[in-house]
Amino acid sequence: MVDEKVRLIMGSLLHDTGKVIYRQGDDRRNHSISGYDYLKEETNLTDSEILDCVRYHHASLLKRAVGLKENSLAYIVYLADNIAAFSDRRKKDESEDRGFERSLPLQSVFNILNGNHQEKYYHPGNMDPKNGINDPGDEKIPFSESFYTTVKVQITENLKGMDWNSEYLNSLLTVLEANLSYVPSSTSKEELADISLFDHVKLTAAIASCIYDYLNENHLNYKETLFSKETEFYETEAFLFCSLDISGIQKFIYTIASKNALRTLRARSFYLEIMMEHIIDTLLERLELSRANLIYSGGGHCYLLLANTQKTREVLNTFQKELQSWFLKYFRTELFVAFGYSVCSGNTFRNVPEGSYANMFRQASASISKSKLHRYTAEEIIALNQYRADDYTRECKVCKRIGQVDEKGVCPLCRKIEALSKNVLYDTFFSIVLEGEQEGLPLPGGYRMVTDDEKSLKKRMEEDIYYVRTYAKNAMYTGKHIATKLWVGDYTTGDTFEAFAEQAEGIKRIAVMRADVDNLGQAFVSGFSQGKSTLSRTATLSRQLSVFFKYYIRDVLENGEYSIQGEDSKRKRKVTIVYSGGDDVFLVGSWNDVIEAAIDLSEKFKRYTQGTLSISAGIGIYECSYPIAAIAEETGRMEEESKKSPNKKSITLMEDGEDHKVDELDKPLSDGTYEWDEFKNEVLEQKYRAVQEFFRNVDERGMSFLYRMLELIRNQDQNLKQDKKNKIEFARFLYLLSRLEPKEEGTQKEQYRRFAEKMYRWIQSEKDCRQLKTALNLYAYMHRERGENYADK
């Protein structure tokens, strides 16, 4: 990246620093001047071009600027700021307020998502993991001058330690994210304050980079194009909205069979996550852009804002071909990266004309789909079909690909992934090195990934000639070559399926949950009401979701709240996150902890998004020896069943799977799809608790009665579904119920009467009978002892 462009990006990222100074108490001057003086006097920044970007990013000062050259970077930052600002600051409906409120806290972007009309605010704070989840609340806590003083001090300390060159660009992004994620960009009483100052300056830097490339390729004068003819430029198609998507992720991660399946799953998932980030960084480096241009990344998919130039198109085409070749070499057709983009203008980012913003996404998506339909050239197909028999020995016992394997039947790639599995949860740094370094996992472009601790990283940075960059996991580090921090859901309390099964309550089983956000694509494209769909809001929404699923999810699992049995105490969930990305989750753990964690996750996500978004999940309960590939497929089907529910926001349960019964008790929780509220309130807190309350006071014969009752209810449920009234089954159930009645009057007899009345009522309703069946199954699981078999009862 040329020095001039580095200065432009840094000037863009710092252009609104004066807002922190202004709100800290310096309210007598324009924040442009406050920021200029602060950076010059307190951070030792001497670069005049960066300082000009800060000082002259508003028209009033730019008009009066003396001696400013016509191709000053300040003109680019001025226009980029305007495009970002009119994208993110939409006036409130019917607002009559005027002026600014310096202490205004950041409003939630979920206030106006999917038809919501709330007014909730974030608490003052930063991205410190110790602070817990920053849920939007009704209380409007003022952001005091002392709060802004703390922000200023933290930013100042970090800026003083930086060199103002390309190697510190991503460190600057990290510093601003850490400190400005909950600081509002605008405190105008007329406007919505739901875009953070970090999101605003990041988007400004992305737009500025694209404008710079567009102007220079077309040999345009900065002042004339951006200042004198400002309105015309808003209509200029100077941008490409680019999308990348990796296909085949599910098959790559889950098609394994090994004794260390859980660790291997985590490692394969993380390998793909790092691979995607590396692909993004490599592409951005070739385009001479920073990570400010990354709008969204998660789940093998990303959006980038690029310049609409011939160079950009050539780089995209060349890079896609190189990736194609690399993936064919290492994975053949198992993995594939599709590229797509749409051309857009500054006005598109604020949906002018109406519908253009949604069309930007549709065109990028259509381009991706076309790429997937025409994956390989004729030459590539011929090469694939000429794969020689002497190129392989036998099938890898882990990934099942045919190729060279070691004496234990494992291919080189799987062996490297196995080595990574020991580090992925506990190491903090993951470094990218050139292929001259023989260790590590292969990455596109002639690179490898290796793990580091703080000591080995310092040594590598000082001595290793192959060193390129480092990703820091779940920590805000700054410094030379630090590409970015990666939020990674790395929560775990066990390394094996067997360990989780042993820790389970009752039956010794694991459970697996797959879940993702409902209708997320629709929310991105059209979730905000007319006049409020903007690129800033989409970027803010995607970042908030990534923060929840990669950052806050650890807090959800660390402080588990819900209890199937009604116990009132927080506890660590006995689960492991296999994957938690931009919008989806894969959990493994003790069966009861996974179900309880799923309820916590649903409720906390609902609170976090103010009810504007929901998740749907599938949960299967399995013996720990059951193949992970089959588990992934089955839970995936259950997740799809949940999404077929009329309102989605549902959970589908299956006990021990439909096709792998262990004994007669291990049958599917038939029709086990419920909306979250129904499952929690009616299945668990109504029916499960009623069964629990009664059977805890029944003698040891109670479980035998319960199993018999469960069988009769299953039959009754089938009859109700078929609209049959089987009087014999009904009579058998009543007879069984009567045998539980205590002979003597007293408390137990009164409890029996209440229980019998509920059961009599529930088994005559198809809905209640279905719920009761699920509750009885879960109760039997919770109280089933090792080796206990239904047939023995």
mmCIF file of C-alpha atoms in Angstrom, residues 66-67 69 98 192 246 267-268 388 392 451 474-475 477 482 494 497 580 594 605 627 730-731 736:
data_model
loop_
_atom_site.group_PDB
_atom_site.id
_atom_site.type_symbol
_atom_site.label_atom_id
_atom_site.label_comp_id
_atom_site.label_asym_id
_atom_site.label_seq_id
_atom_site.Cartn_x
_atom_site.Cartn_y
_atom_site.Cartn_z
ATOM 1 C CA VAL A 66 -5.540 28.251 2.948
ATOM 2 C CA GLY A 67 -2.858 26.593 0.856
ATOM 3 C CA LYS A 69 -3.625 21.526 -2.639
ATOM 4 C CA ARG A 98 -33.065 20.552 18.104
ATOM 5 C CA LEU A 192 -31.219 8.297 15.634
ATOM 6 C CA ILE A 246 -17.174 -21.043 0.698
ATOM 7 C CA ALA A 267 -9.813 -27.841 14.892
ATOM 8 C CA ARG A 268 -11.366 -28.324 11.439
ATOM 9 C CA ARG A 388 -3.905 -41.224 -11.747
ATOM 10 C CA TYR A 392 -2.674 -42.398 -3.913
ATOM 11 C CA THR A 451 0.274 -21.337 16.630
ATOM 12 C CA ASN A 474 -10.300 -12.993 21.983
ATOM 13 C CA ALA A 475 -7.952 -10.209 23.035
ATOM 14 C CA TYR A 477 -3.672 -6.577 21.059
ATOM 15 C CA ILE A 482 -1.216 -7.749 14.174
ATOM 16 C CA GLY A 494 -14.251 -31.307 28.249
ATOM 17 C CA PHE A 497 -17.704 -37.224 24.065
ATOM 18 C CA SER A 580 -20.111 -20.343 16.763
ATOM 19 C CA VAL A 594 -27.055 -28.757 26.072
ATOM 20 C CA PHE A 605 -30.403 -13.672 22.203
ATOM 21 C CA PRO A 627 -20.706 -41.369 14.310
ATOM 22 C CA PHE A 730 -57.755 -44.753 27.665
ATOM 23 C CA ALA A 731 -59.092 -47.212 30.234
ATOM 24 C CA LEU A 736 -52.558 -47.405 35.753
#
